[in-house]
CSV table of C-alpha atoms in Angstrom, one decimal:
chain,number,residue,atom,x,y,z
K,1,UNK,CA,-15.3,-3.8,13.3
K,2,UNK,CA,-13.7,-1.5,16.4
K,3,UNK,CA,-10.3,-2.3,17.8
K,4,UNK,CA,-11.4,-0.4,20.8
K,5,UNK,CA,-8.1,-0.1,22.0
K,6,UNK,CA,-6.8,1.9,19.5
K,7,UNK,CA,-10.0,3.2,17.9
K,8,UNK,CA,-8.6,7.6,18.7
K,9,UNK,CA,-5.8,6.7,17.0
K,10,UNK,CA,-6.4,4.4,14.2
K,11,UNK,CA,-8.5,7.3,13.1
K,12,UNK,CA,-5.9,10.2,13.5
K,13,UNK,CA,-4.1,8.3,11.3
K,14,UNK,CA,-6.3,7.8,8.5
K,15,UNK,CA,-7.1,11.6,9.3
K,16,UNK,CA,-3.6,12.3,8.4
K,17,UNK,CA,-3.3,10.5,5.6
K,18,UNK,CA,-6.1,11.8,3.9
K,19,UNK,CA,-5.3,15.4,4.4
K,20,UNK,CA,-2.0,14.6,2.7
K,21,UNK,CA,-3.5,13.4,-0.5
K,22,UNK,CA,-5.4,16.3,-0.3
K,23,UNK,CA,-2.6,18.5,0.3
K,24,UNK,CA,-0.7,16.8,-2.3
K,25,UNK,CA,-3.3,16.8,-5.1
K,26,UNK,CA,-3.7,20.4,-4.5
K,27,UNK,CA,-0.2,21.6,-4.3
K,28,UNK,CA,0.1,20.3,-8.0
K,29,UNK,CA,-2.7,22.5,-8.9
K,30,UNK,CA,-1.0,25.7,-7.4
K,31,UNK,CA,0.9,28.5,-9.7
K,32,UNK,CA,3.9,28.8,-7.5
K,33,UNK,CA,4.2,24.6,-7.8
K,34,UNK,CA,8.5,25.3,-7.5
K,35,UNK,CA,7.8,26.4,-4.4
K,36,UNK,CA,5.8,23.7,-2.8
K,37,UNK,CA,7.8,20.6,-4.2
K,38,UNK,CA,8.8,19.4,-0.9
K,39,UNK,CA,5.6,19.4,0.7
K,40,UNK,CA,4.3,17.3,-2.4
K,41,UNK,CA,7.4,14.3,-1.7
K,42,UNK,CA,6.6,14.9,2.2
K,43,UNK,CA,2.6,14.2,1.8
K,44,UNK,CA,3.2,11.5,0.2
K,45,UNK,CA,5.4,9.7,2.3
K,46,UNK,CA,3.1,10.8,5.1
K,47,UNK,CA,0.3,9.3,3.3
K,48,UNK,CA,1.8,6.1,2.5
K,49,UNK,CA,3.5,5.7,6.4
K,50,UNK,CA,0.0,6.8,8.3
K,51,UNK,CA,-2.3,4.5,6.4
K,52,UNK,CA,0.3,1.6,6.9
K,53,UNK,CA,0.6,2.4,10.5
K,54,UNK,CA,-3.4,2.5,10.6
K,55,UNK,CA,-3.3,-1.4,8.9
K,56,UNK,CA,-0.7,-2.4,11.2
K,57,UNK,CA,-2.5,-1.4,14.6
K,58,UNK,CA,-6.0,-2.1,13.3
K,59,UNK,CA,-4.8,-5.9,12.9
K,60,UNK,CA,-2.9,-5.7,16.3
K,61,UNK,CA,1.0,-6.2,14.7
K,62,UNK,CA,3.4,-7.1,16.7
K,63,UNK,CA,5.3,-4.2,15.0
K,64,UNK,CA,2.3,-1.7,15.2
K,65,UNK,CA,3.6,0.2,18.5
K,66,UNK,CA,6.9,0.4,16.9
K,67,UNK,CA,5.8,1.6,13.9
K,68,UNK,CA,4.5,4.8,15.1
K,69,UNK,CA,8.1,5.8,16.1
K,70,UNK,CA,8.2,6.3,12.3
K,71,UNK,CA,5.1,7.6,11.7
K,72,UNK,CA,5.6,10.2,14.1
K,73,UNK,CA,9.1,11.4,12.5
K,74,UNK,CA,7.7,11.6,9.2
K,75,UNK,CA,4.1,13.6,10.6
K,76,UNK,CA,6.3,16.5,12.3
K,77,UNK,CA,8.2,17.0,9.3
K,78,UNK,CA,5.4,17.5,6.9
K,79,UNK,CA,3.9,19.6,9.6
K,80,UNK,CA,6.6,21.9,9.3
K,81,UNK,CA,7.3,22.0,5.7
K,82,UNK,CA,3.4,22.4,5.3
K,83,UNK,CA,3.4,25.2,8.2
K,84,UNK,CA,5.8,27.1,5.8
K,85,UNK,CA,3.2,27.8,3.2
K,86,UNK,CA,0.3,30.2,3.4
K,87,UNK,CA,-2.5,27.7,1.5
K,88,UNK,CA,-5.4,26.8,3.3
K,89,UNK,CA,-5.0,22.9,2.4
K,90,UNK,CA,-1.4,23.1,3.6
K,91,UNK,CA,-2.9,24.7,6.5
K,92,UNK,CA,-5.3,22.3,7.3
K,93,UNK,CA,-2.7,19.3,6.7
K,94,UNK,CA,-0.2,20.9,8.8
K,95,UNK,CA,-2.8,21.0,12.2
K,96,UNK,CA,-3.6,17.2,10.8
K,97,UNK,CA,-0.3,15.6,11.3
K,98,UNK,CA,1.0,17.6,14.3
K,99,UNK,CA,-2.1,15.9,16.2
K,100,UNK,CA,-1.4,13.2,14.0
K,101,UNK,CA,2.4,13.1,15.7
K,102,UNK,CA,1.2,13.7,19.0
K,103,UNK,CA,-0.9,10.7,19.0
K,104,UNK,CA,1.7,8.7,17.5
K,105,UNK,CA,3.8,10.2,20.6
K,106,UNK,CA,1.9,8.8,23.1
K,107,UNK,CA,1.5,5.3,22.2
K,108,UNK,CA,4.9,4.3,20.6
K,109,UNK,CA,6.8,2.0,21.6
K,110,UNK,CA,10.8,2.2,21.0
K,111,UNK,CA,12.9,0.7,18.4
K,112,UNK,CA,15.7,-1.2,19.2
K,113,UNK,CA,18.9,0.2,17.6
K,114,UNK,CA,23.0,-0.7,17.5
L,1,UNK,CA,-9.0,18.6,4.3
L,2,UNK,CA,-11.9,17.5,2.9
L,3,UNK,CA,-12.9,15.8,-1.1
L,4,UNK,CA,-16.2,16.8,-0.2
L,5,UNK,CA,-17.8,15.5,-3.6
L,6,UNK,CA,-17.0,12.1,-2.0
L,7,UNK,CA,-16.9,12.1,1.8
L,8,UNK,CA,-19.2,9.4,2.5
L,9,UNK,CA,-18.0,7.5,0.1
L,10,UNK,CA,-14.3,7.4,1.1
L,11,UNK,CA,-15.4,6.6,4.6
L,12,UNK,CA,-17.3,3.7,3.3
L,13,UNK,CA,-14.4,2.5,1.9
L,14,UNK,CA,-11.7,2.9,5.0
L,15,UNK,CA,-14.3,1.9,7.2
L,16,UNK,CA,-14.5,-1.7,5.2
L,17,UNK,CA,-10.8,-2.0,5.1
L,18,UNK,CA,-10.5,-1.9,8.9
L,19,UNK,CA,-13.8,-4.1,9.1
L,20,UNK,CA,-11.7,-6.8,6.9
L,21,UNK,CA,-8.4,-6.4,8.9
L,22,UNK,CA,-10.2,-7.0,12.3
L,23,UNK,CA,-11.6,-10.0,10.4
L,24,UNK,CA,-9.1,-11.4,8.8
L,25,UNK,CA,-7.2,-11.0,12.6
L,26,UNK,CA,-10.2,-12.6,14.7
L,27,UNK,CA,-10.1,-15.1,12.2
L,28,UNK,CA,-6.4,-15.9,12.6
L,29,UNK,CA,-7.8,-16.7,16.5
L,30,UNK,CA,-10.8,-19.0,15.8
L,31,UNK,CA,-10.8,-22.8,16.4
L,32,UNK,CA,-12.3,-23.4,14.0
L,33,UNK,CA,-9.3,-22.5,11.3
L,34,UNK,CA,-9.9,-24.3,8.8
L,35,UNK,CA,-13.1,-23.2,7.6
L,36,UNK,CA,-11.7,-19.4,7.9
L,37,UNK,CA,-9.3,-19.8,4.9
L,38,UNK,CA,-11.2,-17.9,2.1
L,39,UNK,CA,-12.4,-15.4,4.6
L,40,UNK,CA,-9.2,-14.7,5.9
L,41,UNK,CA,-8.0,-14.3,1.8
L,42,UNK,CA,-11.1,-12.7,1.0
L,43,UNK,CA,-10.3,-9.6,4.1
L,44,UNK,CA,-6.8,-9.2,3.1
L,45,UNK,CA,-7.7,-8.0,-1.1
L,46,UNK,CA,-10.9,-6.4,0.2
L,47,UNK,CA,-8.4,-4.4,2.9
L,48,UNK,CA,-5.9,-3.7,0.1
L,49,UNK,CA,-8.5,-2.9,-2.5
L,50,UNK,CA,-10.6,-0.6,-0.6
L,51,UNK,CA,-7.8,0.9,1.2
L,52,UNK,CA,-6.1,1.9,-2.6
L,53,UNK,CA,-9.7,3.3,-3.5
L,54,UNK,CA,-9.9,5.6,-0.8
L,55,UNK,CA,-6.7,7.2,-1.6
L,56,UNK,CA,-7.7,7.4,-5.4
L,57,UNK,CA,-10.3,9.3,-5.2
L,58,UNK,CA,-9.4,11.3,-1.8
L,59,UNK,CA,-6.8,12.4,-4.7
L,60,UNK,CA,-9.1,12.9,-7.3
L,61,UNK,CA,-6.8,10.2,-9.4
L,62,UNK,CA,-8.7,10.0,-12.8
L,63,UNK,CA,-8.9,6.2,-12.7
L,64,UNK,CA,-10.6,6.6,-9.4
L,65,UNK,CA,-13.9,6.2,-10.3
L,66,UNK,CA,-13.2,3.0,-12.5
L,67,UNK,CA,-11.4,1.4,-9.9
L,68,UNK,CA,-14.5,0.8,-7.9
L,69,UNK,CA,-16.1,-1.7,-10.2
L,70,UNK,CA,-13.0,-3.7,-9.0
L,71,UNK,CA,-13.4,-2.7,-5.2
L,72,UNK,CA,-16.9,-3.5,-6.2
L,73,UNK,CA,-16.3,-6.9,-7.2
L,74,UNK,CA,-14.2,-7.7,-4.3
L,75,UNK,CA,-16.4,-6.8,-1.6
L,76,UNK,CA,-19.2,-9.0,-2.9
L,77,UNK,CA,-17.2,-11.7,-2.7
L,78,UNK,CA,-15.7,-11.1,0.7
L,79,UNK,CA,-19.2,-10.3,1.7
L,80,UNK,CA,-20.1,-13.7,0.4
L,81,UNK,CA,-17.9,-15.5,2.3
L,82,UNK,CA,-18.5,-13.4,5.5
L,83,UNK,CA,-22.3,-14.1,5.3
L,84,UNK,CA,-21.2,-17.9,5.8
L,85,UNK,CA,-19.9,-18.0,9.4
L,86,UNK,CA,-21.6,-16.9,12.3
L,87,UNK,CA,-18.2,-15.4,14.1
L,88,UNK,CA,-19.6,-12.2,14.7
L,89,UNK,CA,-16.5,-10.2,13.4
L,90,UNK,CA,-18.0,-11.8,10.3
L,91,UNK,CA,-21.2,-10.9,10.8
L,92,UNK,CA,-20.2,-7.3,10.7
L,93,UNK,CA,-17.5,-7.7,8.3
L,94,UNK,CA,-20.2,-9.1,5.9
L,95,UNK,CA,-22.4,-6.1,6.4
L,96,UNK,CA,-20.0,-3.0,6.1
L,97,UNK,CA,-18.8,-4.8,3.0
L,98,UNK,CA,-22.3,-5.1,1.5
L,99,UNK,CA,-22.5,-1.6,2.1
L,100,UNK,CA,-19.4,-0.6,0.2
L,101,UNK,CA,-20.3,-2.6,-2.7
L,102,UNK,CA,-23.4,-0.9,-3.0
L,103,UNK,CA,-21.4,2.5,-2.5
L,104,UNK,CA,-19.3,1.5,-4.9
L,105,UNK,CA,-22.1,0.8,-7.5
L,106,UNK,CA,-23.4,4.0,-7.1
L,107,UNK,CA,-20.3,5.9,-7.8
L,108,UNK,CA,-18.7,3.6,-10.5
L,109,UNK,CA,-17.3,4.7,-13.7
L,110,UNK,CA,-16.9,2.0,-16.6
L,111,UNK,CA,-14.1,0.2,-17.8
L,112,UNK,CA,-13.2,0.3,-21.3
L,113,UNK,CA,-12.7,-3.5,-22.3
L,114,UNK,CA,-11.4,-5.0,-25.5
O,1,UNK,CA,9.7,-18.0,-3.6
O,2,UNK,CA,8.5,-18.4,-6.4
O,3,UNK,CA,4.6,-18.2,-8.5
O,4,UNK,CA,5.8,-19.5,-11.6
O,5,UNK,CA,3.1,-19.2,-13.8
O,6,UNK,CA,2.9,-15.6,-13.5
O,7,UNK,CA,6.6,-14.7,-12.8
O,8,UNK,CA,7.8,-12.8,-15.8
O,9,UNK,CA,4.6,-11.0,-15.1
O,10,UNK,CA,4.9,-9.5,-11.4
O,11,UNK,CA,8.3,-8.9,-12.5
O,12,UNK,CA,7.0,-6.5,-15.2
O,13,UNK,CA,5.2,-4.8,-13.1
O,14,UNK,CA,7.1,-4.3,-10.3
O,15,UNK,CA,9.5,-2.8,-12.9
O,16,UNK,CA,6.6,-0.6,-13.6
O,17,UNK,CA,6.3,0.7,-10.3
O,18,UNK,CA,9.8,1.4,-9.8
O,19,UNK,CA,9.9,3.2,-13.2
O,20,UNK,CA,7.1,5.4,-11.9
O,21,UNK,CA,8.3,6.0,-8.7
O,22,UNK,CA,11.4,7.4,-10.3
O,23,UNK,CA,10.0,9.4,-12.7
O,24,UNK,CA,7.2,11.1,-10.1
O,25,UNK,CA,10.5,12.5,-8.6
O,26,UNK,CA,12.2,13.1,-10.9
O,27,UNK,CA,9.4,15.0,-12.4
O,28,UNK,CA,9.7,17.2,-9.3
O,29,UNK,CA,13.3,18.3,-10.1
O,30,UNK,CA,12.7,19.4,-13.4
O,31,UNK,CA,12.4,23.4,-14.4
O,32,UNK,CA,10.0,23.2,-16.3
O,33,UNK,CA,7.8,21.7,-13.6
O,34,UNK,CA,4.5,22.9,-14.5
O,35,UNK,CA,4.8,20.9,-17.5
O,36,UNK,CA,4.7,18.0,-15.6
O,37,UNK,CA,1.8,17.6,-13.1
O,38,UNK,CA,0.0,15.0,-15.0
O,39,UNK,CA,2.9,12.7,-15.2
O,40,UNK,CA,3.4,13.3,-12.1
O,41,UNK,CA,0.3,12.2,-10.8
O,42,UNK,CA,0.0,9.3,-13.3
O,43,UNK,CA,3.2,7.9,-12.4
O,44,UNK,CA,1.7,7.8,-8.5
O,45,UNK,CA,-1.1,6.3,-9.7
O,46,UNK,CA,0.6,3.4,-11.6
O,47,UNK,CA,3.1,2.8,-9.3
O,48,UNK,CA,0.3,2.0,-6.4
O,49,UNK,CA,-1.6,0.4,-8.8
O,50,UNK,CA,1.2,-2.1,-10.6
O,51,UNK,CA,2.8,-2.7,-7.0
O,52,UNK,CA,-1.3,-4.2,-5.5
O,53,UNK,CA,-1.4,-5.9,-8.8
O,54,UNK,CA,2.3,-7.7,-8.3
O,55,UNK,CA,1.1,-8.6,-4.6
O,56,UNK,CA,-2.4,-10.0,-5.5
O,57,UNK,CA,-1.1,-12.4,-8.5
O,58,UNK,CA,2.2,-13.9,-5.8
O,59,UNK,CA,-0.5,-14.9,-3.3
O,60,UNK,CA,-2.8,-15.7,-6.1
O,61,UNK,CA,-6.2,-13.7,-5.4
O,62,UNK,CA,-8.9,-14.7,-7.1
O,63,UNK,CA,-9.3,-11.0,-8.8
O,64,UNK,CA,-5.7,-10.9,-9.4
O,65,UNK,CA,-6.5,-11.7,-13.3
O,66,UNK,CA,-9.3,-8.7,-13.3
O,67,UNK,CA,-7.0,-6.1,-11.7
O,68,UNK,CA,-4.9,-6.4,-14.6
O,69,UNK,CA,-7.7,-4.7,-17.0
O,70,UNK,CA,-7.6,-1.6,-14.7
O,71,UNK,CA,-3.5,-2.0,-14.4
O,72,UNK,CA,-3.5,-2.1,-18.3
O,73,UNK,CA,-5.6,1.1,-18.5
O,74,UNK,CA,-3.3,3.1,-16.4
O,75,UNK,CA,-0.2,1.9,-17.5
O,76,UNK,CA,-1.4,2.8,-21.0
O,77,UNK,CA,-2.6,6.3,-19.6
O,78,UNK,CA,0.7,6.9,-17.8
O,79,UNK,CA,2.7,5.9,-20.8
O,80,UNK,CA,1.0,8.3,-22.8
O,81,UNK,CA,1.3,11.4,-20.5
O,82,UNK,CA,5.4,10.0,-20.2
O,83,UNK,CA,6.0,9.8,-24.1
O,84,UNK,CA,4.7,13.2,-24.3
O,85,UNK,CA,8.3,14.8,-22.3
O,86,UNK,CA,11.9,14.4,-23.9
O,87,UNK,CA,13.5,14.0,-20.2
O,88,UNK,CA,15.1,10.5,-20.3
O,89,UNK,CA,13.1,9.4,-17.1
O,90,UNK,CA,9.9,9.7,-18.9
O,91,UNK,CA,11.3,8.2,-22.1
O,92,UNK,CA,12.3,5.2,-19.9
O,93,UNK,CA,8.9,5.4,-18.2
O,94,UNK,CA,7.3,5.4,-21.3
O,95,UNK,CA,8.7,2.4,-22.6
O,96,UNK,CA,8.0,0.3,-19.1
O,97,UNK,CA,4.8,1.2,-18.6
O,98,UNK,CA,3.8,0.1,-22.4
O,99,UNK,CA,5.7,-3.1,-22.2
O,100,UNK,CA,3.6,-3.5,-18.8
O,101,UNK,CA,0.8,-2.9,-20.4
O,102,UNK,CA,1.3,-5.2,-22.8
O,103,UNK,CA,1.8,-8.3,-20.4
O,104,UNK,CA,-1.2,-7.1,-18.7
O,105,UNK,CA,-3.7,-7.5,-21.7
O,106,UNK,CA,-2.0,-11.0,-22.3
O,107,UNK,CA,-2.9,-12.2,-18.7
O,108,UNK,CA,-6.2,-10.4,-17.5
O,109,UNK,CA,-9.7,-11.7,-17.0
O,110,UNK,CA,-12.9,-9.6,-17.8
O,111,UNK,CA,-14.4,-7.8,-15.4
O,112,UNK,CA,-18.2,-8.3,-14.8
O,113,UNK,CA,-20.0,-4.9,-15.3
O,114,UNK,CA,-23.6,-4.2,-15.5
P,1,UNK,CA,14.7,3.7,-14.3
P,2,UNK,CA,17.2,3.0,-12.0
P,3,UNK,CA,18.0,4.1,-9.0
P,4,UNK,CA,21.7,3.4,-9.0
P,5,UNK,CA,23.1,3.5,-5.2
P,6,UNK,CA,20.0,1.0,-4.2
P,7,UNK,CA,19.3,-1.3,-7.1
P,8,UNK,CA,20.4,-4.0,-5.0
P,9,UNK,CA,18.7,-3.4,-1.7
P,10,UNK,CA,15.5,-2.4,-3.5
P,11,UNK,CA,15.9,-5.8,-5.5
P,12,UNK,CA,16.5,-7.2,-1.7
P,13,UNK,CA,13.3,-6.0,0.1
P,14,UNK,CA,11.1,-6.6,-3.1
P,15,UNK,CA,12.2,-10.5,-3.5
P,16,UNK,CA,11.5,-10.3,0.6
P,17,UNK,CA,8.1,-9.0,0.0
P,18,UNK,CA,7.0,-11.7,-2.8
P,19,UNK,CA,8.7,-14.4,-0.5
P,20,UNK,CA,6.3,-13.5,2.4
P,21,UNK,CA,3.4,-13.2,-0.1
P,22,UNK,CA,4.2,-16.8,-1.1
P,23,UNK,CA,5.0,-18.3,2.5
P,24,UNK,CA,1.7,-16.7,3.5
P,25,UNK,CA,-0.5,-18.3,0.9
P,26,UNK,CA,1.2,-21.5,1.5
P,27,UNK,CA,0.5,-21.2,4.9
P,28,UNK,CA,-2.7,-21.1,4.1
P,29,UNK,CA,-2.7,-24.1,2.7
P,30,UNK,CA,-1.3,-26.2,5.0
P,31,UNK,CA,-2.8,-29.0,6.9
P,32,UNK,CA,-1.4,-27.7,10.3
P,33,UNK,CA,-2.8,-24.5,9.9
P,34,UNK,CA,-3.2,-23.5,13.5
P,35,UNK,CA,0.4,-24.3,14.0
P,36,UNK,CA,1.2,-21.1,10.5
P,37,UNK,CA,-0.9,-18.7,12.5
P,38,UNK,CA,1.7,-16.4,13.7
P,39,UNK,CA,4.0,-17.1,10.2
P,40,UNK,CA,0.6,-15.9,8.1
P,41,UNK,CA,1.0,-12.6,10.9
P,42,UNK,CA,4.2,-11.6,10.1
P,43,UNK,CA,4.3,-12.6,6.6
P,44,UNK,CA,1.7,-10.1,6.5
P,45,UNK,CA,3.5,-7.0,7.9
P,46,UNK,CA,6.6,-8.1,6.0
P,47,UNK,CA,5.1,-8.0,2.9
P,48,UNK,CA,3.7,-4.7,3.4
P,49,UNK,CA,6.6,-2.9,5.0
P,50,UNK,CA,9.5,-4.0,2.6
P,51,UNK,CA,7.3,-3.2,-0.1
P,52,UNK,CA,6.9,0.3,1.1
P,53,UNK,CA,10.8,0.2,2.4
P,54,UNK,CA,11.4,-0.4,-1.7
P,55,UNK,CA,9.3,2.5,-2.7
P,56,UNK,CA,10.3,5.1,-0.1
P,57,UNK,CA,14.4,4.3,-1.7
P,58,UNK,CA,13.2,4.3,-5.3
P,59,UNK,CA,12.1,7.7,-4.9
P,60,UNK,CA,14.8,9.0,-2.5
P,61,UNK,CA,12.4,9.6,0.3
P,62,UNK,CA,13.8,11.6,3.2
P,63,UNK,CA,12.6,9.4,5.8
P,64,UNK,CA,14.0,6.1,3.0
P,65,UNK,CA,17.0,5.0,5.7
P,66,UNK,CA,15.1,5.3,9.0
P,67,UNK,CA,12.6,2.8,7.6
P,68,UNK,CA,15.2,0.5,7.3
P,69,UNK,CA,15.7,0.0,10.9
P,70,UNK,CA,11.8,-1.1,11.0
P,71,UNK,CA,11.7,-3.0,8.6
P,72,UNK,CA,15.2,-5.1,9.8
P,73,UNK,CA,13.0,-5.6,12.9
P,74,UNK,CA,10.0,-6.9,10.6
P,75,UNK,CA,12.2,-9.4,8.5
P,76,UNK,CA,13.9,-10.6,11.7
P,77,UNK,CA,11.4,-11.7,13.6
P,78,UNK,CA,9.6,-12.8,10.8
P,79,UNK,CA,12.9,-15.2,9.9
P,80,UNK,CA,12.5,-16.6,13.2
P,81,UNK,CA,9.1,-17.7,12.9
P,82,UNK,CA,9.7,-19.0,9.1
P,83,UNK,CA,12.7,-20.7,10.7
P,84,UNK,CA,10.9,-23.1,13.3
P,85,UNK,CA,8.7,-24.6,10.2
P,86,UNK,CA,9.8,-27.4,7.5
P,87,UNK,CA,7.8,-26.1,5.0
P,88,UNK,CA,9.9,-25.5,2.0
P,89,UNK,CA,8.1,-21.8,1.6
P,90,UNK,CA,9.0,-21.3,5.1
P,91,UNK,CA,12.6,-22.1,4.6
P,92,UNK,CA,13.1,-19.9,1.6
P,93,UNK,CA,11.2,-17.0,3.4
P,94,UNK,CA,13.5,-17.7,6.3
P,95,UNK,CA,16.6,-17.1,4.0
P,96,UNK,CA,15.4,-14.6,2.3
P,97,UNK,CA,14.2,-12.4,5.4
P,98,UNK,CA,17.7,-12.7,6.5
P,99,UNK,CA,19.2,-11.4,3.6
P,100,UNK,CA,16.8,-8.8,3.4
P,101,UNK,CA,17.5,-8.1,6.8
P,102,UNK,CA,21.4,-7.8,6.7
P,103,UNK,CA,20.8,-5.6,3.7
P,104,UNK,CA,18.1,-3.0,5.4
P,105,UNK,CA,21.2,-3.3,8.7
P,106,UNK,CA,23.9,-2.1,6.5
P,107,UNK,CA,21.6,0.4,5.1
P,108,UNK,CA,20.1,1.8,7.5
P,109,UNK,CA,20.1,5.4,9.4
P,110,UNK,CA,19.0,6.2,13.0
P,111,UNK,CA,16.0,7.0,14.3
P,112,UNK,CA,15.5,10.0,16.7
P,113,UNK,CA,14.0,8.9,20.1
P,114,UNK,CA,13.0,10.2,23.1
């Protein structure tokens, strides 16, 4: 079942993608919801990128390495709307996708762009 | 980051998703292609399926627990059609799927038909 | 391009999705947002939900015709929650998640339960 | 329901996903099937990441025009493989990747890279 190769980070990004759910389910059960409306639209994004990105590498895509390029834009900027906010999920979620970007980080490969 | 209530459970369910896409890839690879056809099917709606169950009830999504009769269903049949070749991405797709069904089972909610 | 039999269908429910998707954030720029966190989290739930069931019926899985029971139950859910809010993105919601509904009772399969 | 400055390119990456659902399944059906094995690949990952591209517009994701660049990349190459093969569900995937693709270039917003 392993893809050895990527085995660290196939995991962070499941990691990350849970924690966002989390995060995101309970934001919507928090009293000062106006104030947390970003970090709802930014967990799910995350959530949605990271477990496509965890797909993509598990079944060795071409596009997998490029992918995280992505993955790791949209990990550092839940991290720091979710750093913004004093709740432990948001907390929790924000230590989850910095790593979660870091990994990404290391193992990208680049985009080509004109 | 936790959803402690189903922690097991939810790893069960990622852990068979990334069982089926390492499948479904070896399978791509075999020699013996023509034979893989309903497995490589099979892994792609059991990786979908289980995948979208996780992240129903990581979310506490109140049609999570009635979604795995479906995730359920799916898994018994991929493990089916696992269990029939002796590859041995197979072999363990076949097993962690058995073992998600029968996660499933335990957890399931029913569905109201008409 | 084309599944014929079931085109009208996936079309419906890719409609669906996008309805939800709109109305989730949408949802999250209203005032009176506390009002609003179970259509909120419907509308996620449909929209992941109608988009896998759009996907399975084009490659034409063999559970494709049993997802739809599930599909049905949480348009009908989401359309409830929707028709519950004056804000014409719910009304609109409302209406596209019942017609999707609708053509998912016409088209599903039972689902084995015991 | 509408989301009014993409209706079109949404329409574009959604037809792109169901053509890659098709071409895959066909694939699979083919007698040269060892010949499709890179074609049911990227089919794959083309389905997946348009049909996230589609959502991440519908509800006006921050990270919505980045993906874009990706998922050009995805719908290129995956044009080019389509392209080699007679198959009629190859040659409509082929055209419809490329529209897809010229839609998601004219679209699209940098990525940050370093």
């Amino acid at each position: 079942m392993e893809n050895r190769n990527n085995h660290a980070l196939i995991q962070a990004l499941l990691d990350c993608a849970l924690a966002c759910e989390h995060c995101a389910s309970s934001c919507l059960q928090e009293e000062d919801l106006n104030m947390m409306v970003d970090c709802i639209k930014l967990d799910r994004d995350c959530a949605d990128i990271c477990t496509q990105a965890a797909r993509l590498l598990q079944r060795e895509s071409v596009i997998g390495k490029q992918y995280l390029l992505l993955c790791e834009e949209i990990c550092r900027l839940c991290a720091a709307e979710c750093g913004k906010h004093d709740h432990e999920h948001c907390r929790q979620c924000a230590v989850t996708c910095e790593e979660c970007a870091d990994a990404c980080h290391a193992h990208h490969e680049p985009i080509h762009q004109d």
